[in-house]
Amino acid sequence: MEDTLSREIIYEGRILKLRRERVRLPSGREGLREIVEHVGAVAAVVMRSDGKVVLVRQFRKPLEREILELPAGLIEEGESPEDAIMREIKEETGYRPGRLERLLDFFLAPGFTDARIHLFLASDLVEDEQSPDEDEQIEVVTLDLDDAISRFGSEIIDAKTIIGLLMAKEC
Amino acid sequence: MEDTLSREIIYEGRILKLRRERVRLPSGREGLREIVEHVGAVAAVVMRSDGKVVLVRQFRKPLEREILELPAGLIEEGESPEDAIMREIKEETGYRPGRLERLLDFFLAPGFTDARIHLFLASDLVEDEQSPDEDEQIEVVTLDLDDAISRFGSEIIDAKTIIGLLMAKEC
């Protein structure tokens, strides 16, 4: 346990909030915690009936490069995780899943943030039209699961995508 | 691509830095990016010769709870990832690995941070003394790999630990 002694909001932004807390450590001493509050996100392994997985390639400013990821996005106000992932899959890939299962919820980096991902498996896909956010440039990439996994460390380098593909492989 | 139009440092802290960038989006419009710069971290699947995996239980302030994780920590100034993980394993578990392999490097949440984990597999363990940081309260928990995996979603809920255990299971 670490009791909060004082709390200071440093920044309140669009997708995140930064706060700093002085805490009482188990040793009895005081410590400092820097914590990023995040709105929460959803992601899905989108699986076609031919066994191929539908990924998206996009530029990520924090990494200054393009990477290949699961379709994913932030949960908007008033949305359930299920609503959010159905919307994101449709926007980013054009597919509408007939079946949606929860795979796992997890935290991305508990050392400094409460950022959490709700991970789904989406299948029974109906093809529709991609309708990306005007400000997103997203390329849909469809791969065999093993081909996708062979790209770990090169094009596929983010936690949610690695977890989703490894869990799909286990299923 | 998203060219940076302007950049503002909002906070420079102990383990992270927050900046905000105005960028030119592919659509031609301007956008805002909130980016957390992180010092980088290491983690390891610490595997005993009896096939059990060595985990640590600790309190995580951003989640306000204890979770069960891979031994892990921040890379200190001047350290290589290998130095850092050898130090962390020794401090947190008391074991000294005779063998260290790189499993994978990945980014935790590329939507808002460059936070990166270097993930290792540590084996050929020699038992030594745990020497935790005075301000860390860490309990060592040794589990069968399948038992650990069965705790996904309950006690094991962070990305690096889920990835490490799934990759160890595959090996």
Coordinates of C-alpha atoms in Angstrom, one line a residue:
Chain A
M1 CA 0.0 0.0 0.0
E2 CA 1.0 3.6 -0.6
D3 CA -1.2 6.2 1.0
T4 CA -1.5 9.4 -0.9
L5 CA -0.2 12.4 1.1
S6 CA -0.9 15.1 -1.5
R7 CA -1.9 15.2 -5.2
E8 CA -1.2 17.7 -7.9
I9 CA -2.7 17.8 -11.4
I10 CA 0.0 18.9 -13.8
Y11 CA -1.8 18.6 -17.1
E12 CA -5.3 17.9 -18.3
G13 CA -5.4 17.1 -22.0
R14 CA -7.4 15.6 -24.7
I15 CA -6.5 11.9 -24.3
L16 CA -4.5 12.0 -21.1
K17 CA -4.1 13.7 -17.7
L18 CA -0.9 13.9 -15.7
R19 CA -0.8 14.0 -11.9
R20 CA 1.9 13.8 -9.3
E21 CA 1.4 12.3 -5.9
R22 CA 3.5 12.3 -2.8
V23 CA 3.0 8.9 -1.1
R24 CA 3.9 7.2 2.1
L25 CA 6.0 4.2 1.1
P26 CA 5.9 0.9 3.0
S27 CA 9.3 1.8 4.4
G28 CA 7.7 4.8 6.1
R29 CA 9.6 7.3 3.9
E30 CA 7.9 9.6 1.4
G31 CA 8.0 8.9 -2.3
L32 CA 6.9 10.6 -5.5
R33 CA 4.6 9.0 -8.1
E34 CA 4.1 10.4 -11.6
I35 CA 0.9 9.0 -13.0
V36 CA -0.6 9.3 -16.5
E37 CA -4.4 8.9 -16.5
H38 CA -5.7 7.6 -19.8
V39 CA -9.2 7.4 -21.1
G40 CA -9.0 3.7 -22.0
A41 CA -8.9 1.8 -25.3
V42 CA -10.2 -1.2 -27.2
A43 CA -8.5 -3.4 -29.7
A44 CA -9.5 -6.6 -31.6
V45 CA -8.1 -9.5 -33.4
V46 CA -10.2 -9.4 -36.5
M47 CA -10.3 -12.9 -38.0
R48 CA -11.6 -13.7 -41.4
S49 CA -13.2 -17.1 -42.2
D50 CA -10.2 -18.0 -44.3
G51 CA -8.0 -17.7 -41.1
K52 CA -6.4 -14.5 -42.1
V53 CA -6.1 -11.7 -39.6
V54 CA -6.9 -8.1 -40.5
L55 CA -4.4 -5.5 -39.4
V56 CA -3.9 -1.8 -40.0
R57 CA -0.7 0.1 -40.8
Q58 CA -0.5 3.6 -39.5
F59 CA 2.0 6.3 -38.5
R60 CA 2.5 6.7 -34.8
K61 CA 4.0 10.1 -33.8
P62 CA 5.5 8.9 -30.5
L63 CA 7.6 6.4 -32.4
E64 CA 8.0 8.6 -35.6
R65 CA 7.3 5.6 -37.8
E66 CA 4.6 3.4 -39.3
I67 CA 3.7 0.2 -37.5
L68 CA 1.3 -2.7 -38.1
E69 CA -1.3 -3.1 -35.4
L70 CA -4.6 -4.6 -34.4
P71 CA -7.6 -2.3 -35.2
A72 CA -7.9 -0.2 -32.0
G73 CA -9.0 3.1 -30.6
L74 CA -10.0 5.1 -27.7
I75 CA -13.3 4.6 -25.9
E76 CA -15.5 7.7 -26.5
E77 CA -17.7 9.2 -23.8
G78 CA -20.8 7.2 -23.1
E79 CA -19.6 4.1 -25.1
S80 CA -19.2 0.6 -23.8
P81 CA -16.0 -1.2 -24.8
E82 CA -18.2 -3.3 -27.2
D83 CA -19.7 -0.2 -28.9
A84 CA -16.2 1.3 -29.2
I85 CA -14.6 -1.8 -30.8
M86 CA -17.5 -2.3 -33.2
R87 CA -17.2 1.3 -34.3
E88 CA -13.4 1.2 -34.6
I89 CA -13.4 -2.1 -36.7
K90 CA -15.9 -0.6 -39.1
E91 CA -14.1 2.7 -39.4
E92 CA -10.6 1.3 -39.8
T93 CA -11.2 -1.9 -41.8
G94 CA -14.6 -1.7 -43.3
Y95 CA -15.7 -5.0 -41.8
R96 CA -18.7 -5.5 -39.6
P97 CA -18.2 -8.5 -37.2
G98 CA -21.1 -10.8 -36.6
R99 CA -19.5 -12.2 -33.6
L100 CA -17.5 -10.5 -30.8
E101 CA -15.8 -12.3 -27.9
R102 CA -13.8 -10.8 -25.0
L103 CA -10.2 -12.1 -25.0
L104 CA -8.6 -10.3 -22.1
D105 CA -8.4 -6.9 -20.4
F106 CA -5.0 -5.7 -19.4
F107 CA -3.0 -2.6 -18.3
L108 CA -0.3 -1.4 -20.6
A109 CA 2.3 0.0 -18.3
P110 CA 1.3 -0.1 -14.6
G111 CA 4.5 1.5 -13.5
F112 CA 3.3 4.9 -14.6
T113 CA -0.2 4.8 -16.1
D114 CA -3.7 3.3 -15.6
A115 CA -4.0 3.0 -19.4
R116 CA -6.1 -0.1 -20.1
I117 CA -7.0 -2.1 -23.2
H118 CA -10.1 -4.2 -23.6
L119 CA -9.1 -6.9 -26.1
F120 CA -11.6 -8.7 -28.3
L121 CA -11.8 -11.4 -30.9
A122 CA -14.0 -10.4 -33.8
S123 CA -15.2 -12.9 -36.5
D124 CA -18.2 -13.7 -38.8
L125 CA -17.2 -10.6 -40.8
V126 CA -19.4 -8.9 -43.3
E127 CA -17.6 -6.7 -45.7
D128 CA -18.7 -3.1 -45.7
E129 CA -17.0 0.2 -46.5
Q130 CA -14.0 1.6 -44.6
S131 CA -14.9 5.0 -43.1
P132 CA -11.8 6.3 -41.5
D133 CA -11.7 9.4 -39.5
E134 CA -10.7 12.2 -41.9
D135 CA -7.5 12.7 -40.0
E136 CA -6.4 9.1 -39.8
Q137 CA -4.5 7.6 -42.7
I138 CA -4.9 3.8 -42.3
E139 CA -3.9 1.0 -44.7
V140 CA -5.6 -2.4 -44.2
V141 CA -3.2 -5.3 -44.3
T142 CA -4.5 -8.9 -44.2
L143 CA -2.1 -11.6 -43.2
D144 CA -1.9 -15.3 -42.2
L145 CA -1.5 -15.5 -38.5
D146 CA 2.0 -17.1 -38.7
D147 CA 3.1 -14.4 -41.2
A148 CA 1.9 -11.7 -38.8
I149 CA 3.7 -13.4 -35.8
S150 CA 6.9 -13.6 -37.9
R151 CA 6.8 -9.8 -38.1
F152 CA 7.2 -9.3 -34.3
G153 CA 10.2 -7.1 -33.7
S154 CA 10.1 -5.5 -37.2
E155 CA 6.7 -4.2 -38.2
I156 CA 4.7 -5.5 -35.3
I157 CA 6.2 -3.9 -32.1
D158 CA 3.3 -2.9 -29.9
A159 CA 2.1 -4.7 -26.8
K160 CA -1.7 -5.1 -27.6
T161 CA -0.9 -6.5 -31.1
I162 CA 1.6 -9.0 -29.8
I163 CA -0.8 -10.1 -27.1
G164 CA -3.7 -10.4 -29.5
L165 CA -1.9 -12.4 -32.1
L166 CA -0.3 -14.8 -29.5
M167 CA -3.7 -15.4 -27.9
A168 CA -5.3 -16.0 -31.3
K169 CA -2.5 -18.5 -32.1
E170 CA -3.2 -20.4 -28.8
C171 CA -7.0 -20.6 -29.5
Chain B
M1 CA 3.9 11.1 -41.8
E2 CA 3.0 13.9 -39.5
D3 CA 5.4 16.8 -39.5
T4 CA 5.9 18.7 -36.3
L5 CA 4.8 22.3 -36.5
S6 CA 5.5 23.3 -32.9
R7 CA 6.5 21.5 -29.7
E8 CA 5.9 22.4 -26.1
I9 CA 7.4 20.7 -23.1
I10 CA 4.7 20.5 -20.4
Y11 CA 6.5 18.5 -17.7
E12 CA 9.9 17.1 -17.1
G13 CA 9.9 14.6 -14.2
R14 CA 11.8 11.8 -12.7
I15 CA 10.7 8.9 -14.9
L16 CA 8.8 10.7 -17.6
K17 CA 8.5 13.8 -19.7
L18 CA 5.3 15.1 -21.3
R19 CA 5.2 17.2 -24.5
R20 CA 2.6 18.5 -26.8
E21 CA 3.0 18.8 -30.5
R22 CA 1.0 20.5 -33.2
V23 CA 1.4 18.4 -36.3
R24 CA 0.4 18.5 -40.0
L25 CA -1.9 15.6 -40.6
P26 CA -2.0 13.6 -43.8
S27 CA -5.3 15.3 -44.6
G28 CA -3.5 18.7 -44.5
R29 CA -5.2 19.8 -41.4
E30 CA -3.5 20.5 -38.1
G31 CA -3.7 18.1 -35.2
L32 CA -2.5 17.9 -31.6
R33 CA -0.4 15.0 -30.2
E34 CA 0.2 14.5 -26.5
I35 CA 3.3 12.4 -26.0
V36 CA 4.8 10.9 -22.9
E37 CA 8.5 10.3 -23.1
H38 CA 9.7 7.4 -20.9
V39 CA 13.2 6.4 -19.9
G40 CA 12.7 2.8 -21.0
A41 CA 12.5 -0.4 -19.1
V42 CA 13.5 -4.1 -18.9
A43 CA 11.7 -7.2 -17.9
A44 CA 12.5 -10.9 -17.8
V45 CA 10.9 -14.3 -17.7
V46 CA 13.0 -15.8 -15.0
M47 CA 12.8 -19.6 -15.5
R48 CA 14.0 -22.1 -12.9
S49 CA 15.5 -25.5 -13.9
D50 CA 12.3 -27.2 -12.5
G51 CA 10.3 -25.3 -15.1
K52 CA 8.8 -22.8 -12.6
V53 CA 8.7 -19.1 -13.4
V54 CA 9.8 -16.5 -10.8
L55 CA 7.3 -13.6 -10.5
V56 CA 7.1 -10.6 -8.1
R57 CA 4.0 -9.3 -6.3
Q58 CA 4.0 -5.5 -5.7
F59 CA 1.7 -2.6 -5.2
R60 CA 1.2 -0.3 -8.3
K61 CA 0.0 3.1 -7.4
P62 CA -1.6 3.9 -10.8
L63 CA -3.9 0.9 -10.4
E64 CA -4.2 1.2 -6.5
R65 CA -3.6 -2.5 -6.1
E66 CA -1.1 -5.3 -6.0
I67 CA -0.4 -7.3 -9.1
L68 CA 1.9 -10.2 -10.0
E69 CA 4.5 -9.3 -12.6
L70 CA 7.7 -10.3 -14.3
P71 CA 10.8 -8.9 -12.5
A72 CA 11.3 -5.6 -14.2
G73 CA 12.6 -2.1 -13.8
L74 CA 13.8 1.1 -15.4
I75 CA 17.1 1.4 -17.3
E76 CA 19.4 3.6 -15.2
E77 CA 21.7 6.1 -16.8
G78 CA 24.7 4.5 -18.5
E79 CA 23.3 1.0 -18.2
S80 CA 22.7 -1.4 -21.1
P81 CA 19.4 -3.3 -21.1
E82 CA 21.5 -6.4 -20.2
D83 CA 23.1 -4.7 -17.2
A84 CA 19.7 -3.3 -16.1
I85 CA 17.9 -6.7 -16.2
M86 CA 20.7 -8.5 -14.4
R87 CA 20.6 -5.9 -11.6
E88 CA 16.8 -6.0 -11.4
I89 CA 16.6 -9.8 -11.3
K90 CA 19.2 -9.8 -8.5
E91 CA 17.5 -7.0 -6.5
E92 CA 13.9 -8.3 -6.8
T93 CA 14.3 -12.1 -6.7
G94 CA 17.7 -12.8 -5.3
Y95 CA 18.6 -15.0 -8.3
R96 CA 21.6 -14.5 -10.5
P97 CA 21.0 -15.8 -14.1
G98 CA 23.8 -17.7 -15.8
R99 CA 22.1 -17.4 -19.1
L100 CA 20.3 -14.4 -20.6
E101 CA 18.5 -14.3 -24.0
R102 CA 16.6 -11.5 -25.6
L103 CA 13.0 -12.5 -26.3
L104 CA 11.6 -9.3 -27.9
D105 CA 11.6 -5.5 -27.7
F106 CA 8.3 -3.8 -27.9
F107 CA 6.4 -0.5 -27.2
L108 CA 3.8 -0.4 -24.6
A109 CA 1.3 2.1 -25.9
P110 CA 2.4 3.7 -29.2
G111 CA -0.7 5.9 -29.3
F112 CA 0.7 8.2 -26.6
T113 CA 4.1 7.1 -25.4
D114 CA 7.5 5.9 -26.6
A115 CA 7.8 3.7 -23.5
R116 CA 9.6 0.6 -24.5
I117 CA 10.4 -2.7 -22.9
H118 CA 13.4 -5.0 -23.6
L119 CA 12.2 -8.4 -22.7
F120 CA 14.6 -11.2 -21.8
L121 CA 14.5 -14.9 -20.9
A122 CA 16.8 -15.6 -17.9
S123 CA 17.8 -19.1 -16.9
D124 CA 20.6 -21.2 -15.3
L125 CA 19.8 -19.5 -12.0
V126 CA 22.1 -19.3 -9.0
E127 CA 20.4 -18.5 -5.7
D128 CA 21.7 -15.4 -4.0
E129 CA 20.2 -12.9 -1.7
Q130 CA 17.3 -10.6 -2.5
S131 CA 18.4 -7.0 -2.2
P132 CA 15.4 -4.9 -2.9
D133 CA 15.5 -1.1 -3.1
E134 CA 14.6 0.1 0.4
D135 CA 11.5 1.7 -0.9
E136 CA 10.2 -1.3 -2.8
Q137 CA 8.1 -4.0 -1.1
I138 CA 8.3 -7.0 -3.2
E139 CA 7.2 -10.6 -2.6
V140 CA 8.7 -13.3 -4.8
V141 CA 6.1 -15.8 -6.1
T142 CA 7.2 -19.0 -7.9
L143 CA 4.6 -20.7 -10.1
D144 CA 4.2 -23.3 -12.8
L145 CA 3.9 -21.6 -16.2
D146 CA 0.4 -22.9 -16.7
D147 CA -0.7 -21.8 -13.3
A148 CA 0.7 -18.3 -14.0
I149 CA -1.1 -18.2 -17.3
S150 CA -4.4 -19.2 -15.6
R151 CA -4.0 -16.0 -13.5
F152 CA -4.4 -13.7 -16.6
G153 CA -7.2 -11.3 -16.0
S154 CA -7.1 -11.7 -12.2
E155 CA -3.6 -11.2 -10.6
I156 CA -1.7 -11.0 -13.9
I157 CA -3.0 -8.0 -15.8
D158 CA -0.1 -6.2 -17.3
A159 CA 1.1 -6.3 -20.9
K160 CA 4.8 -7.2 -20.4
T161 CA 4.0 -10.1 -18.1
I162 CA 1.3 -11.5 -20.4
I163 CA 3.7 -11.3 -23.4
G164 CA 6.6 -12.8 -21.5
L165 CA 4.6 -15.8 -20.2
L166 CA 2.9 -16.4 -23.6
M167 CA 6.3 -16.4 -25.3
A168 CA 7.8 -18.7 -22.7
K169 CA 4.8 -21.1 -23.3
E170 CA 5.5 -21.1 -27.0
C171 CA 9.2 -21.9 -26.6

